[in-house]
Coordinates of C-alpha atoms and ligand atoms in Angstrom, one line a residue:
M1 CA -12.6 -16.0 5.1
R2 CA -11.0 -13.1 6.9
P3 CA -7.4 -11.9 5.9
F4 CA -5.8 -13.0 9.2
D5 CA -7.8 -16.1 9.9
G6 CA -5.5 -18.6 11.7
A7 CA -2.8 -16.1 12.5
R8 CA -1.5 -15.6 16.0
I9 CA -0.3 -12.1 16.7
V10 CA 1.5 -10.8 19.8
L11 CA 0.7 -7.2 20.3
G12 CA 3.1 -5.5 22.6
V13 CA 2.0 -2.2 24.2
T14 CA 4.5 0.1 25.9
G15 CA 4.0 3.2 28.0
G16 CA 3.3 6.1 25.7
I17 CA 0.2 8.2 25.3
A18 CA -0.5 6.5 21.9
A19 CA -1.3 3.3 23.9
Y20 CA -4.9 4.5 23.6
K21 CA -4.8 3.8 19.9
A22 CA -3.5 0.3 20.5
G23 CA -7.0 -0.6 21.7
W24 CA -8.3 0.1 18.2
L25 CA -5.5 -1.8 16.7
A26 CA -6.2 -4.8 18.8
R27 CA -9.8 -4.7 17.7
L28 CA -9.0 -4.4 14.0
L29 CA -6.6 -7.3 14.2
T30 CA -9.1 -9.4 16.1
Q31 CA -11.8 -8.5 13.6
S32 CA -9.5 -9.6 10.8
G33 CA -9.4 -13.1 12.2
A34 CA -6.2 -13.0 14.2
A35 CA -5.9 -14.4 17.8
V36 CA -4.3 -11.4 19.5
D37 CA -2.2 -11.9 22.6
V38 CA -1.5 -8.5 24.2
V39 CA 1.6 -8.1 26.2
M40 CA 1.8 -4.8 28.2
T41 CA 4.8 -3.3 29.9
R42 CA 4.3 -2.0 33.4
A43 CA 4.3 1.6 32.1
A44 CA 1.7 0.8 29.5
T45 CA -0.7 -0.3 32.3
E46 CA -0.5 3.3 33.6
F47 CA -2.1 4.5 30.4
V48 CA -4.6 1.8 29.6
A49 CA -6.1 -0.9 31.8
P50 CA -5.4 -4.5 30.8
L51 CA -9.1 -5.2 31.0
T52 CA -9.6 -3.0 27.9
F53 CA -7.5 -5.3 25.8
E54 CA -9.0 -8.4 27.4
A55 CA -12.5 -7.2 26.3
L56 CA -11.3 -6.2 22.8
T57 CA -9.4 -9.4 22.1
G58 CA -11.4 -11.9 24.1
R59 CA -8.0 -13.2 25.4
Q60 CA -6.0 -13.0 28.6
V61 CA -3.6 -10.0 28.7
H62 CA 0.0 -10.7 29.8
T63 CA 1.8 -8.1 32.0
N64 CA 4.4 -9.9 34.1
L65 CA 7.4 -12.0 33.4
F66 CA 7.0 -13.6 36.9
A67 CA 3.3 -14.0 37.1
S68 CA 2.7 -17.0 39.3
G69 CA 2.4 -20.3 37.6
R70 CA 3.2 -18.9 34.1
A71 CA 7.0 -18.7 34.3
L72 CA 7.5 -19.6 30.6
D73 CA 4.9 -17.3 29.2
H74 CA 7.5 -15.5 27.0
I75 CA 8.6 -18.8 25.4
H76 CA 5.0 -20.0 24.7
L77 CA 3.9 -16.6 23.3
A78 CA 7.1 -16.2 21.2
R79 CA 6.8 -19.7 19.8
A80 CA 3.1 -19.5 18.9
A81 CA 3.3 -16.1 17.2
N82 CA 3.2 -15.6 13.4
L83 CA 3.9 -11.9 13.9
V84 CA 4.9 -9.6 16.8
I85 CA 3.8 -6.0 16.7
V86 CA 4.9 -3.4 19.3
A87 CA 2.7 -0.3 19.1
P88 CA 3.4 2.1 20.5
A89 CA 7.1 1.5 21.0
T90 CA 8.5 4.3 23.2
A91 CA 12.1 5.7 22.9
N92 CA 12.9 3.8 26.1
F93 CA 11.6 0.5 24.7
L94 CA 13.6 0.9 21.4
A95 CA 16.7 1.5 23.5
R96 CA 16.1 -1.6 25.6
V97 CA 15.4 -3.8 22.5
A98 CA 18.4 -2.4 20.7
H99 CA 20.5 -3.8 23.6
G100 CA 18.7 -7.1 23.6
R101 CA 17.3 -6.6 27.1
A102 CA 15.0 -9.3 28.5
D103 CA 14.1 -7.7 31.8
D104 CA 10.4 -7.8 31.2
L105 CA 7.9 -10.1 29.5
L106 CA 7.8 -8.1 26.2
G107 CA 11.6 -7.8 25.9
A108 CA 12.0 -11.5 26.6
T109 CA 9.3 -12.4 24.1
L110 CA 11.1 -10.4 21.4
L111 CA 14.3 -12.2 22.0
A112 CA 12.6 -15.6 22.0
T113 CA 10.5 -15.3 18.9
K114 CA 11.4 -16.4 15.4
A115 CA 8.4 -14.5 13.9
P116 CA 8.8 -11.2 12.1
V117 CA 8.7 -8.2 14.5
M118 CA 7.3 -4.8 13.7
L119 CA 8.1 -1.9 15.9
V120 CA 5.9 1.2 15.7
P121 CA 7.6 4.0 17.4
A122 CA 5.6 6.9 18.9
M123 CA 7.1 9.7 20.9
N124 CA 7.7 13.4 21.2
D125 CA 9.3 14.7 18.0
A126 CA 12.6 15.8 19.7
M127 CA 12.9 12.3 21.2
W128 CA 12.4 10.6 17.8
A129 CA 14.9 13.0 16.2
H130 CA 17.6 12.5 18.8
P131 CA 20.7 10.8 17.4
Q132 CA 20.5 8.1 20.1
T133 CA 17.0 7.1 19.1
Q134 CA 17.8 7.3 15.4
H135 CA 20.9 5.2 16.0
N136 CA 18.7 2.6 17.9
A137 CA 16.1 2.6 15.1
S138 CA 18.7 2.0 12.3
H139 CA 20.5 -0.7 14.4
L140 CA 17.1 -2.4 14.9
R141 CA 16.5 -2.4 11.2
E142 CA 19.9 -3.8 10.5
V143 CA 19.3 -6.8 12.8
G144 CA 16.0 -7.5 11.0
Y145 CA 13.2 -5.7 12.8
T146 CA 10.7 -3.8 10.7
V147 CA 10.6 -0.2 12.1
I148 CA 7.8 1.9 10.9
D149 CA 8.5 5.6 10.6
P150 CA 6.3 7.7 12.8
E151 CA 4.0 10.2 11.1
D152 CA 4.3 14.0 11.0
G153 CA 1.4 15.6 12.7
P154 CA -0.1 16.9 16.0
L155 CA 1.5 15.3 19.0
A156 CA 0.0 14.9 22.5
A157 CA -1.7 18.0 24.0
G158 CA 0.7 21.0 24.3
E159 CA 3.5 19.2 22.4
G160 CA 3.0 20.9 19.1
S161 CA 3.5 19.0 15.9
G162 CA 6.2 17.0 14.2
P163 CA 7.4 13.5 13.3
G164 CA 6.6 11.3 16.2
R165 CA 3.0 10.4 15.9
M166 CA 2.0 6.7 15.8
P167 CA 0.5 5.9 12.3
E168 CA -3.2 5.1 12.3
P169 CA -4.1 1.5 13.3
E170 CA -5.5 0.9 9.7
A171 CA -2.0 1.6 8.3
I172 CA -0.4 -0.7 10.9
V173 CA -2.8 -3.5 9.8
A174 CA -1.7 -3.0 6.2
H175 CA 2.0 -3.4 7.3
A176 CA 0.9 -6.5 9.2
S177 CA -0.7 -8.0 6.1
R178 CA 2.6 -7.5 4.2
L179 CA 4.6 -9.2 7.0
L180 CA 2.2 -12.1 7.3
D181 CA 2.1 -12.7 3.5
D182 CA 4.3 -15.4 2.0
G183 CA 6.0 -12.6 0.0
S184 CA 5.6 -14.1 -3.5
L185 CA 6.7 -10.8 -5.1
R186 CA 9.5 -10.1 -2.7
A187 CA 12.6 -8.4 -4.4
R188 CA 10.5 -7.6 -7.5
T189 CA 10.0 -4.0 -8.5
I190 CA 6.6 -3.3 -9.9
V191 CA 5.5 0.0 -11.5
V192 CA 1.8 0.7 -11.4
T193 CA 0.0 3.7 -12.9
A194 CA -3.3 4.8 -11.6
G195 CA -6.0 7.5 -12.0
P196 CA -6.6 10.0 -14.8
T197 CA -4.3 12.7 -16.1
R198 CA -5.3 16.3 -16.7
E199 CA -4.4 18.4 -19.7
P200 CA -4.7 22.1 -19.3
V201 CA -7.0 24.2 -21.5
D202 CA -6.1 27.4 -19.7
P203 CA -4.7 28.0 -16.2
V204 CA -8.0 27.0 -14.5
R205 CA -9.5 24.4 -16.8
F206 CA -8.5 21.0 -18.0
L207 CA -9.4 18.0 -20.1
S208 CA -9.6 14.7 -18.2
N209 CA -11.8 11.6 -17.7
R210 CA -13.8 9.9 -15.0
S211 CA -11.1 7.6 -13.7
T212 CA -10.8 7.6 -9.9
G213 CA -7.6 5.5 -9.4
K214 CA -9.4 2.7 -7.5
M215 CA -8.2 -0.2 -9.7
G216 CA -4.6 1.1 -9.8
V217 CA -4.4 1.7 -6.1
A218 CA -5.9 -1.8 -5.4
L219 CA -3.1 -3.3 -7.7
A220 CA -0.4 -1.3 -6.0
S221 CA -1.6 -2.2 -2.5
A222 CA -1.9 -5.9 -3.4
A223 CA 1.6 -6.0 -5.0
W224 CA 3.0 -4.3 -1.9
R225 CA 1.3 -6.8 0.4
R226 CA 2.9 -9.6 -1.6
G227 CA 6.3 -8.1 -0.8
A228 CA 7.0 -6.1 -4.0
D229 CA 8.8 -2.8 -4.1
V230 CA 6.0 -0.8 -5.7
I231 CA 6.4 2.5 -7.5
L232 CA 2.9 4.0 -7.9
I233 CA 2.7 6.7 -10.6
A234 CA -0.6 8.5 -10.1
G235 CA -2.6 11.3 -11.6
P236 CA -5.1 13.1 -9.3
L237 CA -6.7 10.3 -7.2
E238 CA -10.2 10.3 -5.7
V239 CA -9.2 7.5 -3.3
E240 CA -6.8 7.5 -0.3
P241 CA -3.2 6.8 -1.4
P242 CA -2.0 3.4 -0.2
V243 CA 0.1 2.8 2.8
G244 CA 3.9 2.2 2.5
I245 CA 4.2 2.8 -1.2
H246 CA 6.5 5.2 -3.0
M247 CA 4.2 7.4 -4.9
V248 CA 5.1 9.7 -7.8
R249 CA 2.3 12.3 -8.4
V250 CA 1.8 13.6 -11.9
E251 CA -0.7 15.8 -13.7
T252 CA -0.4 15.4 -17.5
T253 CA 0.1 12.4 -19.7
E254 CA 3.5 13.7 -20.7
E255 CA 4.5 13.8 -17.0
M256 CA 3.2 10.3 -16.5
A257 CA 5.2 9.1 -19.5
D258 CA 8.4 10.7 -18.1
A259 CA 7.8 9.1 -14.7
V260 CA 7.2 5.7 -16.3
S261 CA 10.5 6.0 -18.4
H262 CA 12.4 7.0 -15.2
A263 CA 11.1 4.1 -13.2
L264 CA 11.3 1.4 -15.9
P265 CA 15.0 0.5 -15.9
T266 CA 14.8 -1.2 -12.5
A267 CA 11.3 -2.7 -12.9
Q268 CA 10.3 -6.3 -13.6
A269 CA 6.7 -5.5 -14.3
L270 CA 4.7 -2.5 -15.6
I271 CA 1.0 -2.4 -15.0
M272 CA -0.7 0.5 -16.8
A273 CA -4.0 0.8 -14.9
A274 CA -4.1 4.6 -15.4
A275 CA -6.5 6.2 -17.9
P276 CA -4.2 8.9 -19.3
A277 CA -6.0 11.7 -21.2
D278 CA -5.7 10.9 -24.9
F279 CA -6.2 14.5 -26.0
R280 CA -4.7 17.8 -25.0
A281 CA -5.5 21.3 -26.1
A282 CA -3.1 22.0 -29.0
T283 CA -2.2 25.4 -27.6
P284 CA -3.3 25.9 -24.0
A285 CA -4.2 29.5 -23.2
T286 CA -1.8 31.2 -20.9
R287 CA -4.6 33.4 -19.4
K288 CA -8.0 32.4 -18.3
L289 CA -10.4 32.2 -21.2
K290 CA -13.2 34.7 -20.6
K291 CA -16.8 33.8 -21.1
V292 CA -17.5 36.8 -23.4
S293 CA -14.7 35.9 -25.7
A294 CA -14.8 32.1 -25.4
P295 CA -13.5 30.3 -28.4
A296 CA -16.2 28.2 -30.2
V297 CA -13.7 25.5 -30.8
I298 CA -10.7 24.1 -28.8
Q299 CA -8.2 22.6 -31.1
L300 CA -7.1 19.2 -29.8
A301 CA -3.9 17.3 -30.3
P302 CA -3.2 13.7 -29.3
T303 CA -1.1 13.0 -26.3
L304 CA 1.7 10.5 -26.2
D305 CA 0.7 6.8 -26.0
I306 CA 2.7 5.8 -22.9
L307 CA 2.7 2.1 -23.4
A308 CA 3.6 2.3 -27.1
H309 CA 6.4 4.8 -26.2
T310 CA 8.0 2.3 -23.8
I311 CA 8.4 -0.4 -26.4
P312 CA 12.0 0.4 -27.5
H313 CA 13.0 1.1 -23.9
R314 CA 11.7 -1.9 -22.0
P315 CA 14.3 -3.8 -20.0
V316 CA 14.7 -7.5 -21.0
G317 CA 12.1 -9.7 -19.4
L318 CA 9.8 -6.9 -18.4
V319 CA 6.2 -8.1 -17.9
V320 CA 3.8 -5.5 -19.4
V321 CA 0.1 -5.4 -18.5
G322 CA -2.4 -3.0 -20.0
F323 CA -6.1 -2.3 -19.6
A324 CA -8.7 -1.7 -22.2
L325 CA -11.8 0.2 -21.5
E326 CA -14.3 -0.1 -24.4
T327 CA -18.0 0.7 -24.9
D328 CA -18.3 -1.6 -28.0
D329 CA -16.6 -4.7 -29.3
V330 CA -14.8 -5.0 -26.0
L331 CA -12.7 -8.1 -26.7
A332 CA -11.8 -7.2 -30.3
G333 CA -10.7 -3.7 -29.2
A334 CA -8.7 -5.2 -26.4
R335 CA -6.9 -7.7 -28.6
A336 CA -6.0 -4.9 -31.1
K337 CA -4.5 -2.8 -28.2
M338 CA -2.6 -5.8 -26.9
A339 CA -0.9 -6.4 -30.3
E340 CA -0.3 -2.6 -31.0
K341 CA 1.2 -2.0 -27.5
K342 CA 3.0 -5.3 -27.3
L343 CA 1.5 -6.5 -24.1
D344 CA 1.9 -9.8 -22.2
L345 CA -1.6 -9.4 -20.8
I346 CA -4.6 -7.1 -21.3
V347 CA -7.4 -6.6 -18.8
A348 CA -10.6 -5.8 -20.8
N349 CA -13.6 -4.2 -19.3
S350 CA -16.7 -2.6 -20.7
A351 CA -17.7 1.0 -19.9
R352 CA -21.3 -0.1 -20.3
E353 CA -21.2 -2.8 -17.5
P354 CA -23.1 -1.9 -14.3
D355 CA -21.0 -2.1 -11.1
A356 CA -17.7 -2.1 -13.1
G357 CA -15.2 0.4 -14.5
F358 CA -14.5 4.0 -13.3
G359 CA -15.4 4.8 -9.7
S360 CA -17.0 1.4 -8.9
D361 CA -15.7 -0.7 -6.0
T362 CA -16.2 -3.8 -8.1
N363 CA -15.1 -4.8 -11.6
R364 CA -15.9 -7.5 -14.2
V365 CA -13.0 -8.1 -16.5
T366 CA -11.7 -10.5 -19.1
L367 CA -8.0 -11.3 -19.2
L368 CA -6.6 -11.8 -22.7
A369 CA -3.2 -13.2 -23.5
P370 CA -1.2 -13.0 -26.8
D371 CA -1.7 -16.7 -27.4
G372 CA -5.4 -16.1 -27.9
T373 CA -6.5 -17.5 -24.5
S374 CA -9.0 -15.6 -22.4
V375 CA -10.4 -15.8 -18.9
A376 CA -13.7 -14.1 -18.0
V377 CA -13.4 -13.1 -14.3
P378 CA -16.8 -12.8 -12.6
L379 CA -17.9 -9.5 -10.9
M380 CA -15.8 -9.1 -7.7
P381 CA -14.3 -6.3 -5.5
K382 CA -11.4 -4.5 -7.2
M383 CA -9.1 -5.8 -4.5
Q384 CA -9.8 -9.3 -5.6
V385 CA -9.5 -8.5 -9.2
A386 CA -6.1 -7.1 -8.4
D387 CA -5.1 -10.5 -6.9
V388 CA -6.3 -12.3 -10.0
I389 CA -4.2 -10.0 -12.2
L390 CA -1.1 -10.4 -9.9
D391 CA -1.4 -14.2 -9.9
R392 CA -1.0 -13.9 -13.7
V393 CA 1.9 -11.4 -13.4
E394 CA 3.6 -13.8 -11.0
A395 CA 3.2 -16.7 -13.5
L396 CA 4.6 -14.6 -16.3
L397 CA 7.6 -13.6 -14.1
R398 CA 8.3 -17.2 -13.2
A399 CA 8.3 -18.2 -16.9
R400 CA 10.9 -15.5 -17.8
Ligands
LIG501 N1 -2.6 4.2 -22.4 C1 -1.3 4.7 -22.5 N2 -1.2 6.0 -23.0 C2 -2.2 6.7 -23.4 C3 -3.5 6.2 -23.3 C4 -3.7 4.9 -22.8 O1 -0.4 4.0 -22.2 N3 -2.1 8.0 -23.8 C5 -2.7 2.8 -21.8 C6 -3.8 2.7 -20.7 O2 -3.2 2.9 -19.5 C7 -4.2 1.3 -20.9 C8 -4.1 1.0 -22.4 O3 -3.2 2.0 -22.9 O4 -3.4 0.3 -20.2 C9 -5.4 1.2 -23.2 O5 -6.0 2.4 -22.8 P1 -7.4 2.8 -23.5 O6 -7.8 4.1 -23.0 O7 -8.4 1.6 -23.3 O8 -7.1 2.8 -25.0 P2 -6.4 3.9 -25.9 O9 -5.1 3.3 -26.3 O10 -6.4 5.2 -25.2 O11 -7.3 3.9 -27.2 P3 -8.8 4.4 -27.4 O12 -9.0 5.6 -26.4 O13 -8.9 4.8 -28.8 O14 -9.7 3.3 -27.1

């Protein structure tokens, strides 16, 4: 089963240089299982040939409102679509849509559809920054379009660098998955922590652990896809940060604790997937420790237990999920942590398990609840483990 199986997506392509990237987008959407109907403006056909999209999607490409014998193309396309994406959307196209113009097939399709519409602007940075374009973009958001902010980076040859670049097709696909989802976590704020923390020993050295952040990032991405407002509080990650998510970067356990306290008042769920360092150097050196005079012993002090620290500050109804990574007596250790840290759910995993735990793309976990029930989840990709955990979080939220 592919993520977009059964979905029909209209991909509108307008006449900007980023039209070349729309080919890759069409391919990714098609590979994800969607039937992709490409609609090109006349200007777009100056940049990329319709044949390219026809080959990539295996479907006819639409270019003309008045193509002979297909007078109602826009109505058929609009009605069949589960999602309309326009990428790239030029400044001119945004201006036309902002005025509800239907003077070409793509404009008419946008007016006729009831599906969610995502506009992905791409243009020269000065054109994007222009008050007219900004006004059009905010007006389009007000009337219900999803307008993705362009990225900051190198523009077309000779155009320098600045905000105006079309986001990468993979990021657009992530936004599409959020718009196609039934949005079971819409209007919920979920705080997720991910990765390790680092405790300084001296200005160049630190104490940490082998966490990479994969499980936390998978949870944040999956919750975002389900429509949640996600605040991801992350230590140094070894994986790409997820698309579309407000991320707070921290270094030490104390900084992570502060960021969690700050985010908690508006949250409905806290998922502590991070592996905060449990020890810090009692007195970090202010100068680099030299080899010749290295101390034989570094005095350690415990760091704050973030979950325990939140207990008196949790908003009413907050769902709290913790993880337990153990080498021995996994379930007993996890149960003790669940009670100590007053959790609604704990995700136990063994550090001895092959293909699971830190750095692995897969995980084998057991979910334990305070009523004594447990569910052993078979080995599966972390993205799927995230979905299993979020199903439980949703059930807990519904019961509140
Ligand atoms: N945790 C926390 N603050 C810490 C350490 C851990 O909030 N300083 C959270 C983790 O994010 C996880 C849960 O507590 O959700 C259990 O973490 P784990 O490392 O398994 O256990 P610890 O409480 O650190 O206990 P120990 O290291 O002795 O097993």
